[in-house]
Amino acid sequence: MSRRDRNETVGSLGRSPARTSSAPAGGPRPPPSEPPPPDRGALRRWVHGALFDNIGLKFLSLVLAVTVFLLVNTDKDREITARIGVSYSLPDDKVLVSERLDEVRVTIKGPWQRLRKFDEREVERVNLDLRRAPAGDVVITPEMIHLPSNLTLTSISPRTVHVAFDRRIEKLVEVSVPVSGRPEHGFVVSEVKPVPATIKVRGAETTLRALASVQTREVSFEGRTESFVAETEIVAPDGVDVEGSPGVVVHVLVDEELVTRKLPALTVSVRGDGIDPAKWQVTPAQVDVTLTGTLLAVEKAKAAIAPIVRLTPGGDGKPREVELVIDGLPPGIGVKVSPERVKVMPVKAAPPSPTP
């Protein structure tokens, strides 16, 4: 069999026999059949395979990609801003009277990995050595700032600081104790004595020239009824240093309050055994009484005292002057009566009415 014959035979075997149409010749054709719906199961299988087939290999590829990205990008230099503190070295015989610079703002450049670990609190403070410096502007140089390795300083703000000096002197000043509160009613603070009463301070000549005293922390008298001792300390003004210990012992003396109270127009009473007060007339009928003593005792005595004259029975019944006595006066209270003596006389009986 020739090659052509073999090909025709194979082609005829691979083809299906032709379908015969059952429709009569010349009749209407049947409608075409609808295409089959898409296979959704195949789509789901493809998505599942794309996500989860060889998942270990895919995760390793993701990790390698992220690592390469970080290694490439974190090696780039970046800049950050930080604050560095400033300290001063001052001469012994001078005082810095210009405004102090507490910190400088710096810009630092370096690899991001190094910058992430940078802590501005670990950097030494910028030391301004002014022991031999004249007054004027002092320049802050990059050599004054010590950064970790692989980091570069790119800017400093401010670059200069103005300094001015005054002569340092010593002066002896008084110690003043500010107070607050009130003792209990009826009591008063009679003395506040700090120990020591004076103290030596150091500072700028222009400042100490106008300084006469320094104050301690506040001492409270609130609710006190007895003397007491308080420990406190001096609070020196800015730019003034206290020589020695700033501690102060304050002795506070608390006493009962002494007062003088005038009780005007108190009515005089007549008393005596067998005496009928209604039969006696007193002139003047009212007197002024002044009490002196502690506040609590005087307040208590005000409601208890009464000016009286004492008469004895069997008198001749004539008008006379007698000395006033304050009845109910507690001990320890001073008293003054005005007037001290009054006139007493019997009341005349009314004449009998005429009989009709």
Short mmCIF file of C-alpha atoms in Angstrom, two decimals:
data_model
loop_
_atom_site.label_atom_id
_atom_site.label_comp_id
_atom_site.label_asym_id
_atom_site.label_seq_id
_atom_site.Cartn_x
_atom_site.Cartn_y
_atom_site.Cartn_z
CA MET A 1 0.00 0.00 0.00
CA SER A 2 1.29 3.35 -0.97
CA ARG A 3 1.75 6.29 1.49
CA ARG A 4 -1.14 8.14 -0.08
CA ASP A 5 -3.43 5.21 0.37
CA ARG A 6 -2.39 4.87 4.02
CA ASN A 7 -3.13 8.56 4.69
CA GLU A 8 -6.53 8.37 3.12
CA THR A 9 -7.29 5.28 5.17
CA VAL A 10 -6.21 6.93 8.43
CA GLY A 11 -8.17 10.08 7.56
CA SER A 12 -11.25 8.10 6.86
CA LEU A 13 -10.88 6.20 10.11
CA GLY A 14 -10.48 9.41 12.15
CA ARG A 15 -13.59 11.05 10.73
CA SER A 16 -17.03 10.29 12.04
CA PRO A 17 -19.61 9.12 9.57
CA ALA A 18 -21.68 11.94 8.18
CA ARG A 19 -25.05 12.48 9.77
CA THR A 20 -28.06 12.11 7.57
CA SER A 21 -30.63 14.81 7.83
CA SER A 22 -34.07 13.64 8.74
CA ALA A 23 -35.64 16.85 7.48
CA PRO A 24 -37.27 16.52 4.10
CA ALA A 25 -35.52 18.17 1.31
CA GLY A 26 -36.59 21.70 0.80
CA GLY A 27 -38.26 21.94 4.32
CA PRO A 28 -37.44 24.39 7.24
CA ARG A 29 -34.14 23.98 9.07
CA PRO A 30 -34.13 23.21 12.83
CA PRO A 31 -33.01 26.07 15.15
CA PRO A 32 -29.31 26.03 16.14
CA SER A 33 -28.56 24.54 19.57
CA GLU A 34 -27.50 26.98 22.46
CA PRO A 35 -23.81 26.91 23.49
CA PRO A 36 -23.14 25.08 26.76
CA PRO A 37 -22.80 27.26 29.94
CA PRO A 38 -19.24 28.07 31.11
CA ASP A 39 -17.66 25.61 33.46
CA ARG A 40 -17.48 27.58 36.78
CA GLY A 41 -15.86 24.71 38.56
CA ALA A 42 -12.85 24.98 36.26
CA LEU A 43 -12.47 28.71 37.12
CA ARG A 44 -12.57 27.98 40.84
CA ARG A 45 -9.99 25.23 40.40
CA TRP A 46 -7.70 27.65 38.55
CA VAL A 47 -7.95 30.34 41.26
CA HIS A 48 -7.38 27.79 44.01
CA GLY A 49 -4.35 26.47 42.21
CA ALA A 50 -2.91 29.94 41.66
CA LEU A 51 -3.20 30.71 45.37
CA PHE A 52 -2.43 27.46 47.13
CA ASP A 53 -0.45 25.26 44.80
CA ASN A 54 3.22 25.23 45.91
CA ILE A 55 2.33 27.59 48.78
CA GLY A 56 5.67 27.06 50.58
CA LEU A 57 7.63 28.07 47.51
CA LYS A 58 5.43 31.11 46.97
CA PHE A 59 5.83 32.24 50.63
CA LEU A 60 9.61 31.90 50.37
CA SER A 61 9.59 34.02 47.23
CA LEU A 62 7.56 36.72 49.03
CA VAL A 63 10.00 36.77 51.98
CA LEU A 64 12.98 37.08 49.64
CA ALA A 65 11.32 39.93 47.76
CA VAL A 66 10.55 41.88 50.97
CA THR A 67 14.10 41.29 52.26
CA VAL A 68 15.64 42.57 49.04
CA PHE A 69 13.35 45.62 49.15
CA LEU A 70 14.35 46.46 52.72
CA LEU A 71 18.05 45.95 52.07
CA VAL A 72 17.94 48.20 49.05
CA ASN A 73 15.88 50.97 50.62
CA THR A 74 17.22 51.06 54.22
CA ASP A 75 20.77 51.71 53.11
CA LYS A 76 19.84 55.16 51.83
CA ASP A 77 20.92 58.15 53.91
CA ARG A 78 18.20 60.16 55.62
CA GLU A 79 18.01 63.17 57.93
CA ILE A 80 16.38 63.71 61.32
CA THR A 81 16.16 66.66 63.73
CA ALA A 82 17.19 66.35 67.38
CA ARG A 83 17.62 68.57 70.46
CA ILE A 84 20.93 68.59 72.34
CA GLY A 85 21.22 70.15 75.82
CA VAL A 86 23.65 72.97 76.63
CA SER A 87 25.79 73.33 79.79
CA TYR A 88 27.97 76.21 80.95
CA SER A 89 31.38 76.51 82.59
CA LEU A 90 31.45 79.94 84.26
CA PRO A 91 34.21 82.00 85.90
CA ASP A 92 34.26 82.06 89.70
CA ASP A 93 34.24 85.84 90.00
CA LYS A 94 31.49 86.54 87.46
CA VAL A 95 27.78 85.83 87.05
CA LEU A 96 26.08 85.17 83.72
CA VAL A 97 23.30 87.77 83.50
CA SER A 98 22.24 87.17 79.90
CA GLU A 99 19.51 84.70 78.99
CA ARG A 100 20.69 81.11 79.05
CA LEU A 101 20.36 78.81 76.05
CA ASP A 102 19.10 75.45 77.32
CA GLU A 103 19.32 73.45 74.07
CA VAL A 104 20.21 73.61 70.38
CA ARG A 105 18.39 72.04 67.46
CA VAL A 106 20.58 69.96 65.15
CA THR A 107 20.03 68.09 61.88
CA ILE A 108 21.71 64.68 61.62
CA LYS A 109 22.29 62.64 58.45
CA GLY A 110 23.09 58.93 58.16
CA PRO A 111 21.83 55.43 57.27
CA TRP A 112 18.25 54.84 58.34
CA GLN A 113 19.22 51.77 60.37
CA ARG A 114 21.57 53.95 62.46
CA LEU A 115 19.10 56.83 62.73
CA ARG A 116 16.38 54.52 64.01
CA LYS A 117 18.56 53.59 66.99
CA PHE A 118 19.69 57.16 67.67
CA ASP A 119 18.64 58.58 71.08
CA GLU A 120 19.27 62.30 71.59
CA ARG A 121 19.31 61.79 75.37
CA GLU A 122 22.50 59.76 75.07
CA VAL A 123 24.43 62.58 73.38
CA GLU A 124 26.67 64.64 75.67
CA ARG A 125 25.50 68.19 76.34
CA VAL A 126 27.14 71.01 74.44
CA ASN A 127 29.56 72.56 76.93
CA LEU A 128 30.10 76.31 76.60
CA ASP A 129 33.37 77.08 78.39
CA LEU A 130 33.02 80.77 79.33
CA ARG A 131 35.71 80.88 82.02
CA ARG A 132 37.95 83.02 79.83
CA ALA A 133 35.45 84.18 77.25
CA PRO A 134 34.68 87.90 76.89
CA ALA A 135 31.16 89.22 76.75
CA GLY A 136 29.54 88.98 73.32
CA ASP A 137 28.51 86.23 70.92
CA VAL A 138 29.91 82.71 71.38
CA VAL A 139 29.88 80.41 68.34
CA ILE A 140 28.62 76.83 68.69
CA THR A 141 30.83 74.70 66.40
CA PRO A 142 30.25 71.13 65.13
CA GLU A 143 33.28 70.00 67.18
CA MET A 144 31.26 70.69 70.36
CA ILE A 145 28.68 68.02 69.42
CA HIS A 146 29.80 64.39 69.67
CA LEU A 147 27.60 62.07 67.59
CA PRO A 148 27.78 58.25 67.26
CA SER A 149 29.78 56.80 64.37
CA ASN A 150 28.35 56.84 60.84
CA LEU A 151 26.23 59.91 61.61
CA THR A 152 26.97 63.36 60.22
CA LEU A 153 25.97 66.76 61.59
CA THR A 154 24.51 68.95 58.84
CA SER A 155 23.13 72.00 60.71
CA ILE A 156 22.99 73.69 64.15
CA SER A 157 20.38 76.21 65.29
CA PRO A 158 21.17 78.67 66.72
CA ARG A 159 24.82 78.90 65.77
CA THR A 160 25.65 81.61 68.33
CA VAL A 161 24.61 82.55 71.86
CA HIS A 162 24.97 86.01 73.40
CA VAL A 163 26.63 86.16 76.84
CA ALA A 164 26.94 89.02 79.34
CA PHE A 165 28.58 89.02 82.78
CA ASP A 166 28.32 90.91 86.07
CA ARG A 167 30.65 90.92 89.06
CA ARG A 168 29.87 88.28 91.69
CA ILE A 169 29.54 89.56 95.28
CA GLU A 170 28.36 88.34 98.70
CA LYS A 171 25.81 89.99 100.97
CA LEU A 172 24.20 89.36 104.37
CA VAL A 173 20.39 89.62 104.15
CA GLU A 174 17.45 89.03 106.48
CA VAL A 175 15.31 85.90 106.40
CA SER A 176 11.58 86.59 105.91
CA VAL A 177 8.86 84.00 106.60
CA PRO A 178 5.62 84.32 104.58
CA VAL A 179 2.59 83.01 106.49
CA SER A 180 -0.92 81.85 105.70
CA GLY A 181 -4.08 80.82 107.52
CA ARG A 182 -5.53 81.95 110.85
CA PRO A 183 -5.23 80.50 114.34
CA GLU A 184 -8.32 79.21 116.12
CA HIS A 185 -10.85 81.84 117.21
CA GLY A 186 -9.59 83.58 120.33
CA PHE A 187 -5.90 83.04 119.54
CA VAL A 188 -3.32 85.19 117.80
CA VAL A 189 0.25 84.78 116.55
CA SER A 190 2.37 87.16 118.57
CA GLU A 191 5.83 86.31 117.18
CA VAL A 192 7.44 84.60 114.19
CA LYS A 193 11.16 84.08 114.68
CA PRO A 194 13.33 82.42 112.00
CA VAL A 195 16.61 80.79 113.00
CA PRO A 196 18.95 81.91 111.52
CA ALA A 197 17.55 85.44 111.24
CA THR A 198 20.11 86.45 108.57
CA ILE A 199 21.92 84.50 105.89
CA LYS A 200 24.72 85.11 103.39
CA VAL A 201 23.91 84.99 99.68
CA ARG A 202 25.99 85.29 96.51
CA GLY A 203 25.00 86.70 93.16
CA ALA A 204 25.34 89.46 90.61
CA GLU A 205 26.18 92.87 92.03
CA THR A 206 23.23 94.59 90.32
CA THR A 207 20.83 91.96 91.70
CA LEU A 208 22.08 91.94 95.30
CA ARG A 209 22.27 95.71 95.49
CA ALA A 210 18.45 95.87 95.64
CA LEU A 211 17.99 92.68 97.70
CA ALA A 212 17.24 93.27 101.42
CA SER A 213 15.81 89.86 102.38
CA VAL A 214 15.10 86.37 101.12
CA GLN A 215 11.94 84.43 101.79
CA THR A 216 11.36 80.90 103.02
CA ARG A 217 8.58 78.58 102.01
CA GLU A 218 5.18 79.48 103.45
CA VAL A 219 4.30 78.52 107.03
CA SER A 220 0.62 77.96 107.92
CA PHE A 221 -1.07 79.07 111.17
CA GLU A 222 -4.41 77.51 110.28
CA GLY A 223 -6.32 76.28 113.36
CA ARG A 224 -3.40 76.69 115.77
CA THR A 225 -4.03 77.15 119.51
CA GLU A 226 -0.49 76.60 120.82
CA SER A 227 3.03 77.73 119.99
CA PHE A 228 4.94 75.47 117.59
CA VAL A 229 8.19 75.05 115.66
CA ALA A 230 8.26 74.55 111.88
CA GLU A 231 11.12 73.52 109.59
CA THR A 232 11.30 75.15 106.17
CA GLU A 233 13.89 76.31 103.65
CA ILE A 234 14.88 79.45 101.80
CA VAL A 235 13.60 79.99 98.26
CA ALA A 236 16.24 82.22 96.71
CA PRO A 237 15.43 84.43 93.70
CA ASP A 238 16.78 83.48 90.28
CA GLY A 239 20.48 84.15 90.01
CA VAL A 240 21.00 84.19 93.81
CA ASP A 241 22.80 81.36 95.65
CA VAL A 242 22.56 80.68 99.40
CA GLU A 243 25.83 80.05 101.17
CA GLY A 244 25.57 76.95 103.33
CA SER A 245 22.38 75.09 104.15
CA PRO A 246 19.09 76.66 103.02
CA GLY A 247 17.22 75.11 105.98
CA VAL A 248 15.48 77.45 108.45
CA VAL A 249 13.77 76.67 111.77
CA VAL A 250 10.78 78.94 112.49
CA HIS A 251 9.60 79.47 116.09
CA VAL A 252 5.96 80.61 116.18
CA LEU A 253 4.50 81.98 119.41
CA VAL A 254 0.69 81.63 119.71
CA ASP A 255 -1.13 83.44 122.55
CA GLU A 256 -4.72 84.02 123.54
CA GLU A 257 -5.99 87.19 121.95
CA LEU A 258 -6.35 90.15 124.34
CA VAL A 259 -9.22 92.56 123.65
CA THR A 260 -11.03 95.52 125.16
CA ARG A 261 -14.80 95.60 124.75
CA LYS A 262 -17.09 98.46 125.77
CA LEU A 263 -20.63 97.60 126.89
CA PRO A 264 -22.64 100.83 126.78
CA ALA A 265 -25.82 101.70 128.68
CA LEU A 266 -26.10 98.78 131.09
CA THR A 267 -28.99 99.22 133.57
CA VAL A 268 -28.02 99.48 137.25
CA SER A 269 -29.87 97.19 139.62
CA VAL A 270 -30.49 97.64 143.37
CA ARG A 271 -29.90 94.60 145.56
CA GLY A 272 -29.73 93.84 149.25
CA ASP A 273 -31.27 91.62 151.89
CA GLY A 274 -34.74 92.83 152.70
CA ILE A 275 -34.50 95.61 150.12
CA ASP A 276 -37.33 96.24 147.70
CA PRO A 277 -35.67 97.51 144.47
CA ALA A 278 -38.91 99.14 143.42
CA LYS A 279 -38.64 101.59 146.33
CA TRP A 280 -35.28 102.97 145.26
CA GLN A 281 -34.30 105.22 142.40
CA VAL A 282 -30.77 105.18 140.87
CA THR A 283 -29.22 108.19 139.09
CA PRO A 284 -27.94 107.68 136.49
CA ALA A 285 -29.97 104.57 135.80
CA GLN A 286 -27.50 103.27 133.15
CA VAL A 287 -23.69 103.15 133.05
CA ASP A 288 -20.96 102.16 130.58
CA VAL A 289 -18.82 99.11 131.39
CA THR A 290 -15.50 98.34 129.65
CA LEU A 291 -14.01 94.84 129.90
CA THR A 292 -10.38 93.91 129.21
CA GLY A 293 -9.03 90.35 128.93
CA THR A 294 -8.75 87.38 126.60
CA LEU A 295 -11.26 87.32 123.78
CA LEU A 296 -12.94 84.08 124.84
CA ALA A 297 -13.24 85.19 128.48
CA VAL A 298 -14.63 88.62 127.56
CA GLU A 299 -17.20 87.09 125.18
CA LYS A 300 -18.31 84.76 127.96
CA ALA A 301 -18.45 87.57 130.55
CA LYS A 302 -20.58 89.88 128.38
CA ALA A 303 -23.65 87.74 128.94
CA ALA A 304 -23.08 87.22 132.68
CA ILE A 305 -22.19 90.58 134.23
CA ALA A 306 -24.53 93.24 135.65
CA PRO A 307 -23.79 96.60 137.39
CA ILE A 308 -25.45 96.75 140.83
CA VAL A 309 -25.56 98.78 144.04
CA ARG A 310 -25.85 96.96 147.32
CA LEU A 311 -27.99 98.44 150.12
CA THR A 312 -28.41 97.32 153.67
CA PRO A 313 -31.71 97.45 155.49
CA GLY A 314 -32.27 99.91 158.29
CA GLY A 315 -30.82 102.97 156.59
CA ASP A 316 -32.04 106.45 157.24
CA GLY A 317 -33.67 106.57 153.82
CA LYS A 318 -31.79 109.67 152.74
CA PRO A 319 -30.29 110.09 149.24
CA ARG A 320 -26.64 109.12 149.03
CA GLU A 321 -23.86 108.15 146.62
CA VAL A 322 -22.73 104.58 146.52
CA GLU A 323 -20.05 102.72 144.55
CA LEU A 324 -21.09 100.43 141.72
CA VAL A 325 -20.22 96.76 141.81
CA ILE A 326 -20.04 94.44 138.76
CA ASP A 327 -21.79 91.23 139.58
CA GLY A 328 -20.85 87.96 137.78
CA LEU A 329 -17.37 89.16 136.72
CA PRO A 330 -15.06 86.14 136.16
CA PRO A 331 -11.47 86.25 137.43
CA GLY A 332 -8.79 87.57 135.08
CA ILE A 333 -11.07 90.19 133.50
CA GLY A 334 -10.29 93.87 133.95
CA VAL A 335 -13.30 96.20 134.33
CA LYS A 336 -13.89 99.95 134.22
CA VAL A 337 -17.25 101.55 135.01
CA SER A 338 -18.29 105.05 134.02
CA PRO A 339 -19.43 106.64 136.22
CA GLU A 340 -18.00 104.66 139.13
CA ARG A 341 -20.54 106.00 141.69
CA VAL A 342 -24.28 106.61 141.43
CA LYS A 343 -26.86 108.37 143.63
CA VAL A 344 -29.64 106.33 145.19
CA MET A 345 -32.73 107.75 146.88
CA PRO A 346 -35.98 106.31 148.08
CA VAL A 347 -38.98 106.68 145.86
CA LYS A 348 -41.49 109.04 147.42
CA ALA A 349 -44.93 107.61 147.97
CA ALA A 350 -47.63 109.24 145.93
CA PRO A 351 -50.00 111.48 148.00
CA PRO A 352 -53.38 109.93 148.68
CA SER A 353 -56.09 111.04 146.33
CA PRO A 354 -58.72 113.35 147.93
CA THR A 355 -61.94 111.72 148.95
CA PRO A 356 -64.98 113.09 147.19
#
